[in-house]
Tab-separated table of C-alpha atoms in Angstrom:
chain	number	residue	atom	x	y	z
A	1	MET	CA	-3.804	10.730	-0.987
A	2	MET	CA	-3.374	14.053	-2.456
A	3	CYS	CA	-2.552	15.122	1.234
A	4	TYR	CA	-0.292	12.140	1.573
A	5	SER	CA	2.096	12.648	-1.529
A	6	ILE	CA	2.000	16.555	-1.442
A	7	LEU	CA	5.066	16.486	0.490
A	8	GLY	CA	7.190	14.539	-1.885
A	9	PRO	CA	8.529	17.151	-4.035
A	10	PHE	CA	9.525	20.149	-1.606
A	11	PHE	CA	9.547	18.709	1.931
A	12	PRO	CA	12.660	17.127	2.071
A	13	LYS	CA	14.327	20.641	0.879
A	14	GLU	CA	12.501	22.647	3.586
A	15	ALA	CA	13.237	20.269	6.268
A	16	GLU	CA	16.810	20.987	5.404
A	17	LYS	CA	16.659	24.263	5.849
A	18	LYS	CA	15.376	23.472	9.418
A	19	GLY	CA	18.165	21.782	10.313
A	20	VAL	CA	16.746	18.194	9.592
A	21	SER	CA	19.086	15.209	8.331
A	22	ASN	CA	17.989	12.951	5.574
A	23	THR	CA	17.622	10.034	8.057
A	24	VAL	CA	15.153	12.012	10.275
A	25	THR	CA	13.111	13.574	7.133
A	26	GLY	CA	12.739	9.581	6.423
A	27	MET	CA	11.842	9.351	9.843
A	28	ILE	CA	9.197	11.766	9.921
A	29	PHE	CA	7.599	10.323	6.618
A	30	GLY	CA	8.026	6.565	8.267
A	31	CYS	CA	6.300	7.979	11.969
A	32	TYR	CA	3.277	8.075	9.550
A	33	ALA	CA	3.089	4.382	8.811
A	34	LEU	CA	4.272	3.064	12.270
A	35	PHE	CA	1.130	4.420	13.885
A	36	ASP	CA	-1.287	4.039	10.749
A	37	LEU	CA	-0.261	-0.028	11.631
A	38	LEU	CA	-0.838	0.570	15.460
A	39	ALA	CA	-4.308	2.594	14.481
A	40	SER	CA	-5.201	-0.004	11.812
A	41	LEU	CA	-5.293	-2.847	14.087
A	42	VAL	CA	-7.302	-1.062	16.262
A	43	PHE	CA	-9.725	0.130	14.259
A	44	GLY	CA	-10.135	-3.079	12.683
A	45	LYS	CA	-10.850	-5.071	15.465
A	46	TYR	CA	-13.519	-2.633	17.005
A	47	LEU	CA	-15.023	-1.665	13.906
A	48	VAL	CA	-18.136	-3.118	14.458
A	49	GLN	CA	-18.486	-1.609	17.901
A	50	ILE	CA	-17.623	2.245	16.081
A	51	GLY	CA	-19.616	1.587	13.565
A	52	ALA	CA	-17.941	1.580	9.670
A	53	LYS	CA	-19.460	5.085	8.790
A	54	PHE	CA	-18.579	7.335	11.882
A	55	MET	CA	-14.850	6.102	11.854
A	56	PHE	CA	-14.819	6.900	8.383
A	57	VAL	CA	-16.210	10.139	8.682
A	58	ALA	CA	-14.714	11.262	11.639
A	59	GLY	CA	-11.354	10.319	10.079
A	60	MET	CA	-11.804	12.438	7.334
A	61	PHE	CA	-12.660	15.585	9.777
A	62	VAL	CA	-9.451	15.008	11.612
A	63	SER	CA	-6.903	14.260	8.560
A	64	GLY	CA	-8.342	17.598	6.924
A	65	GLY	CA	-7.745	19.437	10.421
A	66	VAL	CA	-4.153	18.125	10.581
A	67	THR	CA	-3.221	19.087	6.806
A	68	ILE	CA	-3.673	22.693	7.601
A	69	LEU	CA	-1.859	22.758	10.733
A	70	PHE	CA	1.003	20.953	8.816
A	71	GLY	CA	0.951	24.086	6.732
A	72	VAL	CA	2.155	26.463	9.502
A	73	LEU	CA	4.769	24.392	10.686
A	74	ASP	CA	6.926	26.883	8.458
A	75	GLN	CA	6.510	29.247	11.428
A	76	VAL	CA	7.917	26.744	14.339
A	77	PRO	CA	11.516	27.369	15.326
A	78	GLU	CA	13.851	25.071	13.721
A	79	GLY	CA	15.585	22.240	15.272
A	80	PRO	CA	14.051	19.794	18.188
A	81	ILE	CA	10.765	21.993	18.031
A	82	PHE	CA	10.228	21.733	14.230
A	83	ILE	CA	10.937	18.264	14.378
A	84	ALA	CA	8.943	16.908	17.234
A	85	MET	CA	5.727	19.267	15.948
A	86	CYS	CA	6.739	17.419	12.309
A	87	PHE	CA	6.230	14.108	14.391
A	88	LEU	CA	3.181	15.228	16.411
A	89	VAL	CA	0.921	16.479	13.105
A	90	ARG	CA	2.237	12.794	11.085
A	91	VAL	CA	0.992	11.177	13.775
A	92	ALA	CA	-2.222	12.594	14.364
A	93	ASP	CA	-2.795	12.398	10.869
A	94	ALA	CA	-1.737	8.862	10.320
A	95	VAL	CA	-4.246	7.882	13.158
A	96	SER	CA	-7.245	9.733	11.140
A	97	PHE	CA	-6.337	8.263	7.777
A	98	ALA	CA	-6.165	4.534	9.308
A	99	ALA	CA	-9.356	5.301	10.508
A	100	ALA	CA	-10.629	6.586	6.965
A	101	ILE	CA	-9.069	3.691	5.099
A	102	THR	CA	-10.173	0.916	7.238
A	103	ALA	CA	-13.470	2.086	7.502
A	104	SER	CA	-13.556	2.605	3.508
A	105	PHE	CA	-12.454	-0.881	2.622
A	106	SER	CA	-14.661	-2.305	4.478
A	107	ILE	CA	-17.872	-0.116	3.460
A	108	LEU	CA	-16.937	-0.970	-0.368
A	109	VAL	CA	-16.227	-4.944	0.095
A	110	LYS	CA	-19.478	-4.965	2.141
A	111	ALA	CA	-21.566	-3.555	-0.699
A	112	PHE	CA	-19.984	-5.026	-3.547
A	113	PRO	CA	-18.940	-8.829	-2.176
A	114	ASN	CA	-19.132	-10.354	-5.633
A	115	ASN	CA	-16.598	-7.962	-7.184
A	116	VAL	CA	-14.067	-6.933	-4.784
A	117	ALA	CA	-11.024	-6.711	-6.731
A	118	THR	CA	-13.062	-4.763	-9.219
A	119	VAL	CA	-14.293	-2.336	-6.952
A	120	LEU	CA	-10.801	-1.595	-5.357
A	121	GLY	CA	-9.128	-1.615	-8.708
A	122	SER	CA	-11.855	1.307	-9.322
A	123	LEU	CA	-11.058	2.623	-6.054
A	124	GLU	CA	-7.272	2.329	-6.640
A	125	ILE	CA	-8.226	4.864	-9.950
A	126	PHE	CA	-8.756	7.887	-7.584
A	127	SER	CA	-5.795	6.949	-4.803
A	128	GLY	CA	-3.620	6.899	-8.013
A	129	LEU	CA	-5.190	10.572	-9.046
A	130	GLY	CA	-4.158	11.697	-5.649
A	131	LEU	CA	-0.479	10.336	-6.276
A	132	VAL	CA	-0.531	11.937	-9.485
A	133	LEU	CA	-1.906	15.409	-8.835
A	134	GLY	CA	-0.122	15.399	-5.336
A	135	PRO	CA	3.258	16.151	-6.156
A	136	PRO	CA	3.106	18.414	-9.337
A	137	LEU	CA	0.206	20.349	-7.609
A	138	GLY	CA	1.994	20.482	-4.275
A	139	GLY	CA	5.149	21.729	-6.371
A	140	PHE	CA	3.362	24.621	-8.104
A	141	LEU	CA	1.172	25.759	-5.067
A	142	TYR	CA	4.864	25.667	-3.193
A	143	GLN	CA	6.840	27.471	-5.932
A	144	SER	CA	4.120	29.588	-6.273
A	145	PHE	CA	2.382	30.923	-3.288
A	146	GLY	CA	4.903	29.502	-0.926
A	147	TYR	CA	5.117	26.193	1.916
A	148	GLU	CA	1.789	26.944	3.681
A	149	VAL	CA	-0.910	27.403	0.626
A	150	PRO	CA	-0.938	23.621	-0.719
A	151	PHE	CA	-1.447	22.052	2.768
A	152	ILE	CA	-4.421	24.745	3.483
A	153	PHE	CA	-6.129	24.322	0.080
A	154	LEU	CA	-5.910	20.616	0.458
A	155	GLY	CA	-6.695	20.432	4.197
A	156	CYS	CA	-10.262	22.506	3.312
A	157	ILE	CA	-10.847	19.932	0.349
A	158	VAL	CA	-10.838	17.292	2.566
A	159	LEU	CA	-13.145	19.112	5.175
A	160	LEU	CA	-15.636	19.712	2.496
A	161	MET	CA	-15.829	16.189	2.131
A	162	VAL	CA	-16.902	15.761	5.317
A	163	PRO	CA	-20.690	16.587	5.298
A	164	LEU	CA	-20.961	14.716	1.579
A	165	ASN	CA	-20.012	11.819	2.849
A	166	MET	CA	-22.217	12.119	6.204
A	167	TYR	CA	-25.226	12.588	3.572
A	168	ILE	CA	-24.229	9.986	0.980
A	169	LEU	CA	-22.599	6.634	2.846
A	170	PRO	CA	-25.164	3.604	4.294
A	171	ASN	CA	-25.056	2.484	7.875
A	172	TYR	CA	-24.042	-1.331	8.167
A	173	ASP	CA	-25.002	-3.027	11.431
A	174	SER	CA	-23.422	-6.421	12.173
A	175	ASP	CA	-22.470	-8.357	15.225
A	176	PRO	CA	-18.923	-8.617	16.985
A	177	GLY	CA	-16.783	-11.665	15.497
A	178	GLU	CA	-15.418	-14.521	17.439
A	179	HIS	CA	-12.152	-14.578	15.366
A	180	SER	CA	-8.793	-12.333	16.073
A	181	PHE	CA	-5.842	-10.449	14.213
A	182	TRP	CA	-3.548	-13.363	15.619
A	183	LYS	CA	-5.570	-16.147	14.158
A	184	LEU	CA	-5.723	-14.495	10.673
A	185	ILE	CA	-2.098	-13.835	10.498
A	186	THR	CA	-0.840	-16.994	11.933
A	187	LEU	CA	-2.552	-18.637	8.497
A	188	PRO	CA	0.501	-19.326	6.390
A	189	LYS	CA	-0.909	-18.131	3.448
A	190	VAL	CA	-2.038	-14.822	4.888
A	191	ALA	CA	1.395	-14.505	6.475
A	192	LEU	CA	2.892	-14.264	2.960
A	193	ILE	CA	0.568	-12.237	1.486
A	194	ALA	CA	1.079	-9.954	4.369
A	195	PHE	CA	5.095	-10.093	3.270
A	196	VAL	CA	4.286	-9.485	-0.108
A	197	ILE	CA	2.252	-6.032	1.263
A	198	ASN	CA	5.153	-5.124	3.440
A	199	SER	CA	7.497	-5.332	0.231
A	200	LEU	CA	5.091	-3.097	-1.839
A	201	SER	CA	4.663	-0.412	0.496
A	202	ALA	CA	8.388	-0.237	1.397
A	203	CYS	CA	9.322	0.071	-2.385
A	204	PHE	CA	6.437	2.943	-2.467
A	205	GLY	CA	8.013	4.752	0.878
A	206	PHE	CA	11.392	4.251	0.143
A	207	LEU	CA	10.925	6.919	-2.816
A	208	ASP	CA	9.535	9.769	-0.658
A	209	PRO	CA	12.568	10.705	0.819
A	210	THR	CA	15.373	9.948	-1.770
A	211	LEU	CA	13.611	10.357	-5.126
A	212	SER	CA	13.234	13.823	-5.134
A	213	LEU	CA	16.721	14.578	-4.064
A	214	PHE	CA	18.627	12.090	-6.363
A	215	VAL	CA	16.488	13.917	-9.193
A	216	LEU	CA	17.530	17.666	-8.118
A	217	GLU	CA	21.112	16.468	-7.554
A	218	LYS	CA	21.592	14.241	-10.746
A	219	PHE	CA	19.345	16.296	-13.643
A	220	ASN	CA	19.062	19.753	-12.030
A	221	LEU	CA	15.392	20.360	-12.556
A	222	PRO	CA	13.459	23.007	-10.437
A	223	ALA	CA	11.273	21.741	-7.682
A	224	GLY	CA	8.108	22.034	-9.995
A	225	TYR	CA	9.370	19.693	-12.166
A	226	VAL	CA	10.140	16.834	-10.144
A	227	GLY	CA	6.685	16.213	-9.015
A	228	LEU	CA	6.155	15.407	-12.746
A	229	VAL	CA	8.750	12.887	-12.534
A	230	PHE	CA	6.579	11.432	-9.452
A	231	LEU	CA	3.653	11.206	-12.329
A	232	GLY	CA	4.817	8.007	-14.293
A	233	LEU	CA	4.772	5.974	-11.528
A	234	ALA	CA	1.448	7.271	-10.012
A	235	LEU	CA	-0.500	7.498	-13.342
A	236	SER	CA	0.309	3.880	-14.738
A	237	TYR	CA	-0.473	2.612	-11.274
A	238	ALA	CA	-4.241	4.404	-11.508
A	239	ILE	CA	-4.546	3.285	-15.134
A	240	SER	CA	-3.792	-0.647	-14.671
A	241	SER	CA	-5.228	-1.319	-11.407
A	242	PRO	CA	-8.625	-1.196	-12.342
A	243	LEU	CA	-7.744	-4.051	-15.233
A	244	PHE	CA	-5.590	-6.281	-12.793
A	245	GLY	CA	-9.231	-5.873	-10.534
A	246	LEU	CA	-11.229	-6.947	-13.597
A	247	LEU	CA	-9.379	-9.898	-14.359
A	248	SER	CA	-8.713	-10.925	-10.682
A	249	ASP	CA	-12.877	-11.064	-10.330
A	250	LYS	CA	-13.233	-12.952	-13.998
A	251	ILE	CA	-10.576	-14.963	-13.868
A	252	PRO	CA	-9.775	-15.813	-9.947
A	253	HIS	CA	-7.040	-18.414	-10.771
A	254	LEU	CA	-4.757	-15.300	-12.375
A	255	ARG	CA	-4.537	-13.682	-8.929
A	256	LYS	CA	-1.566	-15.934	-7.728
A	257	TRP	CA	0.669	-15.136	-10.996
A	258	PHE	CA	-0.133	-11.357	-10.561
A	259	LEU	CA	1.207	-11.490	-7.013
A	260	VAL	CA	4.399	-13.652	-8.078
A	261	TRP	CA	5.449	-11.627	-11.210
A	262	GLY	CA	3.917	-8.477	-9.814
A	263	ASN	CA	6.725	-8.553	-7.525
A	264	ILE	CA	9.610	-10.202	-9.429
A	265	ILE	CA	9.160	-7.339	-12.066
A	266	THR	CA	8.893	-4.539	-9.227
A	267	ALA	CA	12.589	-6.001	-8.283
A	268	GLY	CA	14.054	-5.539	-11.643
A	269	CYS	CA	12.201	-1.928	-11.751
A	270	TYR	CA	14.546	-1.034	-8.442
A	271	MET	CA	17.600	-2.777	-9.629
A	272	LEU	CA	17.434	-0.223	-13.106
A	273	LEU	CA	15.735	2.537	-11.131
A	274	GLY	CA	19.438	4.363	-10.754
A	275	PRO	CA	20.326	1.840	-12.188
A	276	ILE	CA	22.699	-0.389	-9.906
A	277	PRO	CA	26.427	0.570	-10.945
A	278	ILE	CA	27.577	-3.129	-11.699
A	279	LEU	CA	24.860	-2.697	-14.593
A	280	HIS	CA	26.772	-0.005	-16.086
A	281	ILE	CA	24.075	1.804	-17.334
A	282	LYS	CA	24.097	5.644	-17.449
A	283	SER	CA	21.386	7.356	-15.701
A	284	GLN	CA	19.184	9.207	-17.576
A	285	LEU	CA	15.742	11.429	-17.130
A	286	TRP	CA	13.811	9.037	-19.940
A	287	LEU	CA	15.073	6.155	-18.518
A	288	LEU	CA	14.202	7.073	-14.638
A	289	VAL	CA	10.595	7.651	-16.247
A	290	LEU	CA	10.206	4.929	-17.907
A	291	ILE	CA	11.110	2.502	-14.937
A	292	LEU	CA	8.736	4.194	-12.958
A	293	VAL	CA	6.035	3.474	-15.438
A	294	LEU	CA	6.617	0.127	-15.131
A	295	ASN	CA	6.870	-0.186	-11.669
A	296	GLY	CA	3.325	1.371	-11.528
A	297	ILE	CA	1.941	-1.274	-13.782
A	298	SER	CA	3.894	-4.247	-11.744
A	299	ALA	CA	2.401	-2.250	-8.448
A	300	GLY	CA	-0.968	-2.583	-9.452
A	301	MET	CA	-0.490	-6.042	-10.713
A	302	SER	CA	0.626	-7.157	-7.143
A	303	ILE	CA	-1.544	-5.132	-5.058
A	304	ILE	CA	-4.891	-5.761	-6.216
A	305	PRO	CA	-5.155	-9.067	-5.995
A	306	THR	CA	-4.045	-9.306	-2.200
A	307	ILE	CA	-7.180	-8.316	-0.399
A	308	PRO	CA	-9.871	-10.856	-2.285
A	309	GLU	CA	-7.070	-13.490	-1.819
A	310	ILE	CA	-7.015	-12.537	2.504
A	311	LEU	CA	-10.494	-12.971	2.394
A	312	SER	CA	-10.912	-16.320	0.561
A	313	CYS	CA	-8.406	-18.202	2.943
A	314	ALA	CA	-10.236	-16.580	5.391
A	315	TYR	CA	-13.326	-18.128	4.316
A	316	GLU	CA	-11.879	-21.219	3.761
A	317	ASN	CA	-10.523	-21.317	7.368
A	318	GLY	CA	-14.137	-20.592	9.308
A	319	PHE	CA	-14.178	-17.037	9.386
A	320	GLU	CA	-17.466	-15.543	9.226
A	321	GLU	CA	-18.717	-13.893	5.973
A	322	GLY	CA	-19.741	-10.144	7.585
A	323	LEU	CA	-18.572	-6.811	8.623
A	324	SER	CA	-16.568	-8.232	11.555
A	325	THR	CA	-14.447	-10.124	9.283
A	326	LEU	CA	-14.216	-7.433	6.667
A	327	GLY	CA	-13.101	-5.135	9.429
A	328	LEU	CA	-10.494	-7.583	10.316
A	329	VAL	CA	-8.946	-8.231	6.551
A	330	SER	CA	-9.202	-4.157	5.826
A	331	GLY	CA	-7.158	-3.754	9.227
A	332	LEU	CA	-4.639	-6.357	8.551
A	333	PHE	CA	-3.941	-5.064	5.291
A	334	SER	CA	-3.490	-1.599	6.016
A	335	ALA	CA	-1.269	-2.291	9.138
A	336	THR	CA	0.972	-4.485	6.959
A	337	TRP	CA	1.004	-1.817	4.275
A	338	SER	CA	1.993	0.744	7.079
A	339	VAL	CA	4.806	-1.931	8.269
A	340	GLY	CA	6.676	-1.242	4.723
A	341	ALA	CA	5.517	1.902	4.679
A	342	PHE	CA	7.473	2.856	8.124
A	343	ILE	CA	10.511	0.666	7.013
A	344	GLY	CA	10.944	2.034	3.497
A	345	PRO	CA	11.377	5.576	3.980
A	346	THR	CA	13.558	5.275	7.472
A	347	LEU	CA	15.475	2.866	5.741
A	348	GLY	CA	15.307	4.410	2.384
A	349	GLY	CA	16.901	7.886	4.082
A	350	PHE	CA	19.624	6.050	6.103
A	351	LEU	CA	20.789	4.104	2.872
A	352	TYR	CA	20.677	6.807	0.777
A	353	GLU	CA	23.273	8.809	3.110
A	354	LYS	CA	25.229	5.895	3.560
A	355	ILE	CA	25.851	4.379	-0.101
A	356	GLY	CA	24.004	6.676	-2.399
A	357	PHE	CA	20.468	6.467	-4.370
A	358	GLU	CA	21.453	3.674	-6.696
A	359	TRP	CA	22.508	1.138	-4.050
A	360	ALA	CA	19.769	1.680	-1.922
A	361	ALA	CA	17.028	0.919	-4.659
A	362	ALA	CA	18.956	-2.111	-5.360
A	363	VAL	CA	18.779	-3.343	-1.914
A	364	GLN	CA	15.159	-2.096	-1.970
A	365	GLY	CA	14.312	-4.213	-5.084
A	366	LEU	CA	15.884	-7.020	-3.123
A	367	TRP	CA	12.883	-7.283	-0.509
A	368	SER	CA	10.235	-7.300	-3.266
A	369	LEU	CA	12.415	-10.456	-4.982
A	370	THR	CA	12.450	-12.439	-2.013
A	371	SER	CA	8.667	-11.713	-1.703
A	372	GLY	CA	7.715	-12.744	-4.978
A	373	LEU	CA	9.564	-15.828	-5.046
A	374	THR	CA	8.659	-16.906	-1.713
A	375	MET	CA	4.830	-16.232	-2.572
A	376	GLY	CA	5.512	-18.442	-6.173
A	377	LEU	CA	7.065	-21.257	-4.424
A	378	PHE	CA	3.878	-21.451	-1.655
A	379	TYR	CA	1.577	-21.771	-4.142
A	380	LEU	CA	3.695	-24.538	-6.047
A	381	TRP	CA	3.609	-26.144	-2.907
A	382	GLU	CA	0.115	-25.502	-2.701
A	383	HIS	CA	-0.514	-26.808	-5.825
A	384	SER	CA	1.037	-29.956	-5.153
A	385	ARG	CA	-0.298	-30.626	-1.570
A	386	ARG	CA	-4.020	-30.329	-3.448
A	387	ARG	CA	-3.259	-32.527	-6.119
A	388	ARG	CA	-1.785	-35.638	-3.911
A	389	SER	CA	-4.910	-34.830	-1.854
A	390	LYS	CA	-7.195	-35.655	-4.739
A	391	LEU	CA	-5.393	-38.515	-5.894
A	392	GLN	CA	-5.265	-40.295	-2.287
A	393	ASN	CA	-9.207	-39.331	-2.219
A	394	ILE	CA	-10.025	-41.740	-5.469
A	395	PRO	CA	-10.863	-45.261	-4.377
A	396	GLY	CA	-9.483	-48.136	-6.272
A	397	THR	CA	-11.558	-50.543	-8.105
A	398	GLU	CA	-12.090	-53.330	-5.303
A	399	GLU	CA	-12.517	-50.504	-2.840
A	400	GLU	CA	-15.333	-49.329	-5.213
A	401	ARG	CA	-16.503	-52.903	-5.306
A	402	THR	CA	-16.724	-53.812	-1.463
A	403	ALA	CA	-18.172	-50.368	-0.554
A	404	LEU	CA	-21.141	-50.678	-3.315
A	405	LEU	CA	-21.888	-54.760	-2.759
A	406	PRO	CA	-23.725	-56.017	-0.034
A	407	ASP	CA	-22.291	-57.975	2.484
A	408	ASP	CA	-24.054	-60.979	2.385
A	409	ILE	CA	-22.966	-61.469	-1.254
């Protein structure tokens, strides 16, 4: 996650020096997600055949290598060659990241089947720490040593993790399953949860190409301090995620309310991020950081229950409990997250140029509001349907008497 988040504070400015527009910079951020999507679907489907441990270790190895390669792109001539190389390296990184993440979710859920949300919430501590440390560390190393050092430093750390994971991780054997992604995604509840995941990842992705530019222009902060602005979002997400994971496992019926209200609160945060001009609230740095902190909490509230909810829905609809279903679910999560992470920065870069950060953030918030309200309506419909079903299954007094008494009486 440090390798992913390190670009935020300085790459948009570095790309501008190479003659790259904000829209193309957003596409460079966004193409990562597009190929993460395609790779996640493939790796999720063939996880059992490839092997979860091999997929994870191989993904880590390639990701470390291409992160180092990204650090030498400043030597490439500006213009189309620089843009093409950025896309090529980001695509390779996306495919390797998809392999590692899809395998890691499956390994964790397989190892801790009764505490899925708690374990995933605990994992998000370290995802959050990566998001926290990436921007300030990247900004500091960039200011102190130049463009190359942040990428080479982090790439080497990832490569050092490869032999450690080869030694520690268990091997899981499983048979290929009968079910497909199509059967999973066509379940109405799963499709709506996928929409929720899309909207949340788009909100995160929107900030990558836009927030640093907005902070630089509005508050005139140096690049090293811009990374600290991202700190509020990532740190609050890292702290709140394990709490929501624990609550999701201990009190499962809370998951649906986390999903709904997390999205609605996120929508409110994006309305206030600029803030939207019609509110006539002056943009201030402390307010921006406070809204990012609230956004991190609401994101943890919404994201953590998604995988347990998809898993329970899959099991209710006849999917077998095994590594093949876990591969499908983790691949689906990664793929749907990637759809939003592609649209978020791509659309964000475009809207930032056309209508400014304040309105662009508000448009992004509408997506999250729509997904939250849609999910809430579905849960209300599901509740009323189950209630009607229970009432219909209660036999009347005459029916009970007729069924219980012998025919000859």
